[in-house]
Coordinates of C-alpha atoms in Angstrom, one line a residue:
M3 CA -15.5 -3.5 0.1
A4 CA -17.0 -2.1 -3.1
D5 CA -14.9 0.4 -5.1
T6 CA -16.0 3.9 -4.5
E7 CA -14.4 7.4 -4.6
P8 CA -11.3 7.4 -2.3
E9 CA -12.9 9.8 0.2
G10 CA -15.7 7.3 0.8
K11 CA -13.2 4.8 2.1
L12 CA -11.3 6.4 4.9
L13 CA -12.2 7.3 8.5
L14 CA -9.7 9.3 10.5
F15 CA -9.9 10.4 14.2
N16 CA -10.0 14.2 14.4
S17 CA -8.5 15.5 17.7
M18 CA -10.6 18.7 17.3
T19 CA -13.9 16.9 17.3
K20 CA -12.7 13.9 19.3
Q21 CA -14.3 11.4 16.9
K22 CA -13.7 9.5 13.7
E23 CA -14.8 11.3 10.6
K24 CA -15.1 10.4 7.0
F25 CA -12.1 11.9 5.3
K26 CA -13.0 14.3 2.4
P27 CA -10.2 16.4 1.0
I28 CA -10.6 20.1 0.3
V29 CA -9.5 19.6 -3.3
E30 CA -10.8 16.3 -4.9
G31 CA -8.1 13.8 -5.5
K32 CA -5.5 15.8 -3.6
V33 CA -4.3 15.8 0.1
S34 CA -2.4 18.5 1.9
M35 CA -0.6 17.3 5.1
Y36 CA 1.7 19.0 7.5
V37 CA 3.5 17.1 10.3
C38 CA 5.5 18.8 12.9
G39 CA 9.2 17.8 12.6
V40 CA 12.1 17.6 15.0
T41 CA 14.1 20.2 16.9
P42 CA 17.5 18.7 15.9
Y43 CA 19.8 19.2 18.9
D44 CA 20.6 15.5 19.4
L45 CA 20.1 12.1 17.8
S46 CA 16.4 11.3 17.3
H47 CA 14.7 8.9 19.8
I48 CA 12.1 6.2 19.5
G49 CA 9.3 8.8 20.2
H50 CA 10.3 10.5 16.9
A51 CA 10.3 7.1 15.2
R52 CA 6.8 6.5 16.5
A53 CA 5.5 9.7 15.1
Y54 CA 7.1 9.6 11.7
V55 CA 6.4 5.9 11.1
A56 CA 2.7 6.6 11.9
F57 CA 2.4 9.5 9.5
D58 CA 4.4 7.6 6.9
V59 CA 1.8 4.9 7.0
L60 CA -0.9 7.5 6.5
H61 CA 1.1 9.1 3.6
R62 CA 1.6 5.7 1.9
Y63 CA -2.1 4.7 2.4
L64 CA -3.4 8.0 1.0
R65 CA -1.2 7.5 -2.1
H66 CA -2.4 3.8 -2.4
L67 CA -6.0 5.2 -2.4
G68 CA -5.0 7.3 -5.4
Y69 CA -4.5 10.7 -3.9
G70 CA -1.8 13.1 -4.9
V71 CA -0.3 14.0 -1.5
T72 CA 1.7 17.1 -0.7
Y73 CA 3.4 16.2 2.6
V74 CA 5.3 18.8 4.5
R75 CA 7.5 18.0 7.5
N76 CA 9.6 20.8 9.0
F77 CA 12.9 21.2 10.9
T78 CA 12.9 23.6 13.9
D79 CA 16.6 24.4 13.3
I80 CA 16.9 27.3 15.7
D81 CA 15.5 27.1 19.2
D82 CA 16.5 27.5 22.9
K83 CA 17.5 23.8 23.2
I84 CA 19.7 24.0 20.1
I85 CA 21.5 27.1 21.4
K86 CA 22.0 25.6 24.9
R87 CA 23.5 22.4 23.4
A88 CA 25.7 24.3 21.0
N89 CA 27.0 26.5 23.8
E90 CA 27.8 23.4 25.9
A91 CA 29.6 21.8 22.9
G92 CA 31.4 25.0 21.8
E93 CA 29.7 24.7 18.4
D94 CA 27.8 27.1 16.1
P95 CA 24.1 26.5 16.7
L96 CA 23.2 26.4 13.0
Q97 CA 26.0 23.9 12.3
L98 CA 24.8 21.7 15.2
S99 CA 21.2 21.7 14.0
K100 CA 22.3 21.0 10.4
R101 CA 24.3 18.1 11.6
F102 CA 21.5 16.5 13.6
S103 CA 19.0 17.2 10.8
D104 CA 21.1 15.2 8.5
E105 CA 21.4 12.4 11.1
F106 CA 17.6 12.4 11.4
L107 CA 17.2 11.9 7.7
V108 CA 19.5 8.9 7.9
D109 CA 17.3 7.4 10.6
M110 CA 14.2 8.0 8.6
A111 CA 15.7 6.3 5.5
M112 CA 16.6 3.3 7.6
L113 CA 13.1 3.1 8.9
Q114 CA 11.8 3.3 5.3
C115 CA 9.9 6.5 5.9
S116 CA 9.2 7.9 2.5
T117 CA 10.6 11.4 1.8
P118 CA 8.1 14.3 2.3
T119 CA 7.3 16.6 -0.6
H120 CA 8.9 19.5 1.3
E121 CA 11.2 19.6 4.4
P122 CA 11.4 23.3 5.2
R123 CA 13.8 24.7 7.9
V124 CA 12.9 27.7 10.0
T125 CA 16.0 29.6 9.2
D126 CA 15.1 29.6 5.5
H127 CA 11.6 31.1 6.2
M128 CA 12.3 34.2 8.3
D129 CA 10.4 36.4 5.8
Q130 CA 7.3 34.4 6.0
I131 CA 7.4 34.2 9.8
K132 CA 7.9 38.0 10.1
D133 CA 5.1 38.7 7.7
M134 CA 2.7 36.5 9.7
I135 CA 3.7 38.2 13.0
S136 CA 3.0 41.6 11.3
K137 CA -0.5 40.4 10.3
I138 CA -1.2 39.2 13.8
M139 CA -0.2 42.5 15.2
E140 CA -2.2 44.5 12.6
N141 CA -5.2 42.4 13.6
G142 CA -4.8 43.4 17.3
H143 CA -3.7 39.9 18.6
A144 CA -0.2 40.7 19.7
Y145 CA 1.9 43.3 21.4
T146 CA 5.6 44.2 21.8
V147 CA 7.6 44.5 25.0
E148 CA 11.2 45.7 24.7
G149 CA 11.8 43.9 21.3
D150 CA 9.8 40.8 22.2
V151 CA 6.5 40.1 20.6
Y152 CA 3.8 38.3 22.5
F153 CA 0.5 36.8 21.3
S154 CA -2.4 38.0 23.4
V155 CA -4.6 35.0 24.3
D156 CA -7.3 37.2 25.8
S157 CA -7.8 38.7 22.3
F158 CA -8.7 35.3 20.9
P159 CA -11.9 33.8 22.4
D160 CA -11.4 30.4 20.8
Y161 CA -8.1 29.8 22.5
C162 CA -7.9 26.2 24.0
R163 CA -10.6 25.0 21.6
L164 CA -8.3 22.2 20.3
S165 CA -7.0 21.0 23.7
G166 CA -10.2 21.6 25.7
R167 CA -8.1 23.1 28.5
K168 CA -9.2 25.9 30.8
L169 CA -7.0 29.0 30.5
D170 CA -6.3 28.9 34.2
D171 CA -4.6 25.5 33.8
N172 CA -2.1 26.8 31.2
M173 CA 1.5 27.0 32.1
A174 CA 3.2 30.3 31.0
G175 CA 4.1 29.8 27.3
G176 CA 3.8 26.1 27.7
G177 CA 6.1 23.2 26.8
G178 CA 8.9 24.2 29.2
R179 CA 10.6 26.2 26.5
V180 CA 10.2 29.6 28.2
T181 CA 10.2 31.1 31.7
V182 CA 7.6 33.2 33.4
D183 CA 7.8 36.8 32.1
T184 CA 6.2 39.4 34.4
R185 CA 6.1 41.9 31.5
K186 CA 3.3 39.9 29.8
K187 CA -0.3 41.0 30.0
N188 CA -1.4 37.4 30.7
P189 CA 0.9 34.7 32.0
A190 CA -0.4 32.4 29.2
D191 CA 0.7 34.8 26.4
F192 CA 3.4 33.2 24.3
A193 CA 6.3 34.6 22.3
L194 CA 6.0 35.2 18.6
W195 CA 9.4 36.9 18.4
K196 CA 12.3 36.8 20.9
S197 CA 14.7 39.8 21.1
A198 CA 18.4 39.0 20.5
K199 CA 20.6 37.9 23.4
P200 CA 24.4 38.3 23.3
G201 CA 26.1 35.5 21.4
E202 CA 22.9 34.0 19.9
P203 CA 22.0 33.9 16.2
S204 CA 19.5 36.7 15.3
W205 CA 17.7 38.2 12.4
E206 CA 16.6 41.7 11.7
S207 CA 12.9 42.5 12.1
P208 CA 10.5 45.5 12.5
W209 CA 10.8 44.9 16.3
G210 CA 14.5 44.7 16.4
P211 CA 17.0 41.8 16.0
G212 CA 15.9 38.4 17.3
R213 CA 14.4 35.1 16.3
P214 CA 11.0 33.4 16.2
G215 CA 9.2 31.8 19.1
W216 CA 8.6 28.1 18.9
H217 CA 5.1 28.0 17.6
I218 CA 4.9 30.7 14.9
E219 CA 7.3 28.9 12.5
C220 CA 4.8 26.0 11.8
S221 CA 1.9 28.4 11.2
A222 CA 4.0 30.4 8.7
M223 CA 5.6 27.4 6.9
S224 CA 2.3 25.4 6.7
A225 CA 0.6 28.4 5.2
H226 CA 3.5 29.0 2.8
Y227 CA 3.5 25.4 1.4
L228 CA -0.2 24.4 1.8
G229 CA -2.2 27.6 1.9
L230 CA -4.6 28.9 4.5
K231 CA -6.8 25.8 4.3
F232 CA -5.3 22.3 4.3
D233 CA -6.5 18.8 5.1
I234 CA -4.4 17.2 7.8
H235 CA -2.1 18.5 10.6
G236 CA -0.3 15.8 12.6
G237 CA 2.2 15.3 15.4
G238 CA 2.6 13.6 18.8
K239 CA -0.2 14.0 21.3
D240 CA 2.2 16.0 23.5
L241 CA 2.0 18.8 20.9
V242 CA -1.8 19.3 21.3
F243 CA -1.0 21.8 24.0
P244 CA 0.7 24.2 23.7
H245 CA 2.2 23.9 20.3
H246 CA -0.8 23.0 18.1
E247 CA -3.2 25.1 20.3
N248 CA -0.9 28.1 19.7
E249 CA -0.5 27.4 16.0
L250 CA -4.3 27.3 15.6
A251 CA -4.6 30.6 17.4
Q252 CA -1.8 32.3 15.4
S253 CA -3.0 31.1 12.0
R254 CA -6.6 32.3 12.7
A255 CA -5.4 35.6 14.2
A256 CA -3.3 36.3 11.1
N257 CA -6.1 35.3 8.8
P258 CA -9.6 34.3 10.0
D259 CA -10.1 32.1 6.9
S260 CA -7.3 29.8 8.1
C261 CA -8.7 26.2 8.5
I262 CA -7.3 22.7 9.1
N263 CA -9.9 19.9 8.4
C264 CA -8.4 17.2 10.5
W265 CA -5.9 17.3 13.5
M266 CA -4.2 13.9 14.1
H267 CA -2.0 12.9 17.0
N268 CA 0.0 9.7 17.7
G269 CA 0.5 8.2 21.2
F270 CA 3.6 8.2 23.4
V271 CA 6.3 5.5 23.7
N272 CA 6.4 4.3 27.3
K273 CA 9.1 2.4 29.2
D274 CA 7.7 0.5 32.2
N275 CA 4.5 2.4 31.6
Q276 CA 6.1 5.8 32.0
K277 CA 6.4 8.2 29.1
M278 CA 9.9 8.2 27.6
S279 CA 11.5 11.7 27.8
K280 CA 15.0 13.2 27.7
S281 CA 14.3 15.1 30.9
D282 CA 13.6 11.8 32.8
N283 CA 16.6 10.2 31.1
N284 CA 14.6 7.0 30.3
F285 CA 14.6 7.2 26.5
F286 CA 16.4 5.3 23.7
T287 CA 17.7 6.9 20.5
I288 CA 16.8 5.2 17.2
R289 CA 20.5 4.3 16.9
D290 CA 20.5 2.6 20.3
I291 CA 17.7 0.3 19.2
I292 CA 18.9 -0.5 15.7
A293 CA 22.3 -1.4 17.1
N294 CA 20.5 -4.5 18.4
Y295 CA 17.5 -4.9 16.1
H296 CA 16.9 -4.5 12.4
P297 CA 15.3 -1.1 11.5
L298 CA 12.4 -3.0 9.9
A299 CA 11.8 -4.9 13.1
L300 CA 11.6 -1.5 14.9
R301 CA 9.1 -0.3 12.3
F302 CA 7.0 -3.5 12.7
F303 CA 7.1 -3.1 16.5
L304 CA 5.8 0.5 16.3
M305 CA 3.0 -0.6 13.9
R306 CA 1.9 -3.4 16.2
T307 CA 0.1 -0.8 18.3
H308 CA -2.6 1.5 16.9
Y309 CA -1.0 4.9 16.2
R310 CA -3.3 6.7 18.7
A311 CA -2.5 4.3 21.6
D312 CA 0.7 4.5 23.7
V313 CA 3.4 1.9 22.9
N314 CA 5.1 0.1 25.8
Y315 CA 8.7 -0.5 24.9
S316 CA 10.4 -3.7 26.0
D317 CA 13.2 -5.9 24.6
R318 CA 10.7 -8.8 24.6
A319 CA 8.3 -6.9 22.3
L320 CA 11.3 -6.1 20.0
D321 CA 12.3 -9.8 20.1
N322 CA 8.8 -10.7 19.0
A323 CA 8.7 -8.2 16.2
S324 CA 12.1 -9.3 15.0
D325 CA 10.9 -12.9 15.0
R326 CA 7.8 -12.0 13.0
V327 CA 9.7 -10.0 10.5
F328 CA 12.2 -12.9 10.0
Y329 CA 9.2 -15.3 9.4
I330 CA 7.7 -13.0 6.8
Y331 CA 10.9 -12.5 4.8
Q332 CA 11.9 -16.2 5.1
T333 CA 8.5 -17.3 3.7
L334 CA 8.8 -14.8 0.8
Q335 CA 12.4 -15.8 0.2
D336 CA 11.4 -19.5 0.1
C337 CA 8.6 -18.6 -2.3
E338 CA 10.9 -16.6 -4.6
V339 CA 13.4 -19.5 -4.8
A340 CA 10.6 -22.0 -5.5
L341 CA 9.1 -19.8 -8.3
S342 CA 12.3 -18.6 -9.8
Q343 CA 12.1 -20.9 -12.9
F344 CA 8.3 -20.5 -13.3
R345 CA 7.7 -16.8 -13.4
E346 CA 7.8 -16.4 -17.2
G347 CA 5.4 -19.3 -17.9
T348 CA 1.8 -19.0 -19.0
Y349 CA -0.7 -21.2 -17.1
K350 CA -4.1 -22.3 -18.3
V351 CA -5.3 -23.2 -14.8
L352 CA -7.1 -20.6 -12.5
V353 CA -6.1 -19.9 -9.0
P354 CA -8.0 -22.5 -6.9
D355 CA -11.2 -21.3 -5.3
D356 CA -10.0 -21.7 -1.7
V357 CA -6.9 -19.7 -2.3
R358 CA -8.8 -17.0 -4.3
E359 CA -11.3 -16.7 -1.4
L360 CA -8.4 -16.4 1.1
I361 CA -6.8 -13.7 -0.9
K362 CA -10.1 -11.8 -1.3
K363 CA -10.8 -12.1 2.4
F364 CA -7.3 -10.9 3.3
H365 CA -7.6 -8.0 0.9
N366 CA -11.0 -6.9 2.1
S367 CA -9.9 -7.1 5.7
F368 CA -6.8 -5.0 4.9
V369 CA -8.9 -2.2 3.2
E370 CA -11.4 -2.4 6.1
S371 CA -8.8 -2.2 8.8
M372 CA -6.7 0.6 7.2
S373 CA -9.7 2.6 6.3
D374 CA -10.9 2.5 9.9
D375 CA -8.3 5.0 11.2
L376 CA -5.3 3.0 10.1
H377 CA -5.7 -0.1 12.1
T378 CA -2.3 -1.6 11.4
T379 CA -2.4 -4.0 14.4
A380 CA -5.2 -5.9 12.7
V381 CA -3.5 -5.9 9.3
L382 CA -0.2 -7.4 10.8
D383 CA -2.2 -10.1 12.6
D384 CA -4.1 -10.9 9.4
L385 CA -0.8 -11.4 7.5
I386 CA -0.3 -14.7 9.2
E387 CA -3.0 -16.5 7.2
P388 CA -1.6 -16.0 3.7
L389 CA 1.9 -16.6 4.9
K390 CA 0.9 -19.9 6.5
T391 CA -0.9 -20.8 3.2
I392 CA 2.3 -20.0 1.2
N393 CA 4.3 -22.3 3.5
G394 CA 1.8 -25.1 3.3
T395 CA 1.7 -24.8 -0.5
L396 CA 5.5 -24.8 -0.6
K397 CA 5.6 -28.2 1.3
K398 CA 3.5 -29.7 -1.5
F399 CA 5.4 -28.1 -4.3
K400 CA 8.1 -30.2 -6.0
G401 CA 9.2 -27.7 -8.5
K402 CA 7.5 -29.3 -11.5
K403 CA 5.6 -27.6 -14.3
Q404 CA 2.8 -30.1 -14.0
Q405 CA 1.9 -28.5 -10.6
Q406 CA 0.3 -25.5 -12.2
A407 CA -2.4 -25.0 -9.6
L408 CA 0.3 -24.7 -6.9
I409 CA 2.4 -22.3 -9.1
V410 CA -0.5 -19.9 -9.8
S411 CA -1.5 -20.1 -6.1
L412 CA 2.0 -19.1 -4.9
L413 CA 2.2 -16.3 -7.5
A414 CA -1.2 -14.9 -6.4
L415 CA -0.5 -15.1 -2.7
E416 CA 3.0 -13.7 -3.1
K417 CA 1.7 -10.7 -5.1
E418 CA -1.0 -9.9 -2.5
V419 CA 1.4 -10.1 0.5
K420 CA 4.1 -8.0 -1.2
E421 CA 1.5 -5.3 -2.2
V422 CA 0.4 -5.0 1.5
L423 CA 3.9 -4.9 2.8
G424 CA 4.8 -2.2 0.3
I425 CA 1.8 -0.1 1.4
L426 CA 2.9 -0.5 5.0
G427 CA 6.5 0.3 4.3
L428 CA 7.7 -3.2 5.3
L429 CA 8.8 -4.4 1.9
P430 CA 12.7 -4.3 2.0
A431 CA 14.6 -2.1 -0.4
S432 CA 17.1 -4.9 -0.8
S433 CA 16.6 -8.6 -1.4
F434 CA 14.9 -10.8 1.1
A435 CA 18.1 -12.9 1.3
E436 CA 20.1 -9.8 2.2
V437 CA 17.7 -8.7 5.0
L438 CA 17.6 -12.3 6.4
T439 CA 21.4 -12.3 6.6
Q440 CA 21.2 -8.9 8.4
L441 CA 18.6 -10.3 10.8
K442 CA 20.8 -13.3 11.5
D443 CA 23.9 -11.2 12.1
I444 CA 22.0 -8.9 14.6
A445 CA 20.6 -12.0 16.3
L446 CA 24.1 -13.4 16.8
K447 CA 25.2 -10.0 18.2
R448 CA 22.2 -10.1 20.7
A449 CA 23.2 -13.7 21.6
G450 CA 26.8 -12.6 22.2
L451 CA 28.0 -15.2 19.7
T452 CA 30.1 -15.2 16.5
E453 CA 28.9 -17.4 13.7
E454 CA 32.0 -19.6 14.2
E455 CA 31.1 -20.1 17.9
L456 CA 27.6 -21.0 16.9
L457 CA 28.6 -23.5 14.3
K458 CA 31.0 -25.1 16.8
K459 CA 28.1 -25.6 19.2
I460 CA 26.0 -27.1 16.4
E461 CA 28.8 -29.5 15.7
E462 CA 29.1 -30.4 19.4
R463 CA 25.3 -31.1 19.4
T464 CA 25.5 -33.2 16.2
L465 CA 28.3 -35.3 17.8
A466 CA 26.3 -35.7 21.0
R467 CA 23.3 -36.9 19.1
K468 CA 25.4 -39.3 17.1
N469 CA 26.8 -40.7 20.4
K470 CA 23.2 -40.9 21.8
Q471 CA 24.1 -38.3 24.4
Y472 CA 20.6 -36.8 24.2
E473 CA 20.8 -34.8 27.5
V474 CA 23.9 -33.0 26.2
S475 CA 22.3 -32.3 22.8
D476 CA 19.1 -31.0 24.5
C477 CA 21.2 -28.8 26.9
I478 CA 22.9 -27.2 23.9
R479 CA 19.6 -26.6 22.1
K480 CA 18.1 -25.0 25.3
E481 CA 21.2 -22.9 25.9
L482 CA 20.9 -21.5 22.4
T483 CA 17.2 -21.0 22.5
A484 CA 17.6 -19.0 25.7
V485 CA 19.7 -16.4 23.8
G486 CA 17.4 -16.3 20.7
I487 CA 18.9 -19.0 18.4
A488 CA 16.6 -21.8 17.2
L489 CA 18.0 -25.0 15.8
M490 CA 16.2 -27.1 13.2
D491 CA 17.2 -30.6 12.2
E492 CA 16.9 -31.3 8.5
P493 CA 17.9 -34.4 6.5
G494 CA 21.7 -34.4 6.6
S495 CA 22.2 -31.2 8.6
T496 CA 21.1 -28.8 11.3
I497 CA 20.3 -25.2 10.4
W498 CA 19.6 -22.2 12.6
R499 CA 17.4 -19.1 12.6
P500 CA 16.7 -16.3 15.1
C501 CA 13.9 -16.8 17.5
E502 CA 12.4 -15.1 20.6
P503 CA 14.7 -16.0 23.6
S504 CA 13.0 -18.5 25.9
D505 CA 12.6 -18.0 29.6
E506 CA 13.6 -21.6 30.4

């Protein structure tokens, strides 16, 4: 693909228009992006990982294209769910939300999600929230009832423009966060401010002590950090209604000039084709999964499905992702070892035509796939070709200076693969050797074996082969493959690596 201005390269699906559109930022060379964050009342689950890995990929790719990105991701650190959980635990609600916010940041770091520019918390932005509610009221779009403030959906003709729903379909307040309130003018009206209840945290306001409703906070914080007009607003597709619909209405009601260029939404994570949710008790926390799989295997798994599609969770899919990640890092580790003494050299030969063409094809496919609404699935599939070529080249390479064509081929292939992995957030922060050791340790845990027990089985198999007891040796190999351990016989020894467990 020819080099053009960055905005000529990227198509993104806009949930408002229901189509892919050429991305053109409001300010040339800069991108403003707001992604709805967590309500931290528990450890984060795989659905959170899905959303924040997807928008981290977007963040990274925008920066790769040369944009300066202002990325805002909030914490809803006061909410009905937080208060309920804190009361059950006998803990202060703000301490509980602070604790789980910190745990969320640990999870994001393990998944190699880059840190947003701003991570605002609702409790630090009460003034901005109250100011916006006052503007909405001044503009005739809200009313008070006994210290509560409600948004009047009847006053806003464009309500439901984002979701395409009919007003009659709307649940009161939406999202299961509020109960039906007969004091409201319309059952669909939603809370901007909730009057204080005994024993709950509250803040002073013109309408009496209370706290914000769920939706107003994002409208206020996005406007505070990004202005009335910004480029991208993201979140899970479950937020289209009511959360983003209500945000859109509030922001426009407070200031008619408010505008978001592109609304983006990621798909669900399903288990057995049913959406994972805490209410159905069929969800896994990120910690549950990374107890048995490396965080980068989880990241790879999530990126194997296009961000707008639903991901179907299964151990088999995680096994496959873990196997692919091991192959990638083992190939690059082998390449690093082979090239260790040749990196400082100067080479007169050019990269061979076939390798140069392969790299060019891979690079162009990468740009084409990523610029077509972040098609990570295709990119991860395309990685196989340069990795296979690295392995094929390594087999010919004897570690001699005379093999300059092979050296420059490996250097060029390695550079291209590492660059793509870096953009995808799949380049480990530590050495490949360290991550390979971690992957092997976790594979042993899944297999229910210690390294000593595995080495003993390898010794038993070696002895059986020596004694020509091939049925015994085959049985040991199959037994280990069934639990995700592959054996490879090399001259003078047998080594092992993780693999997908076999069904045999």
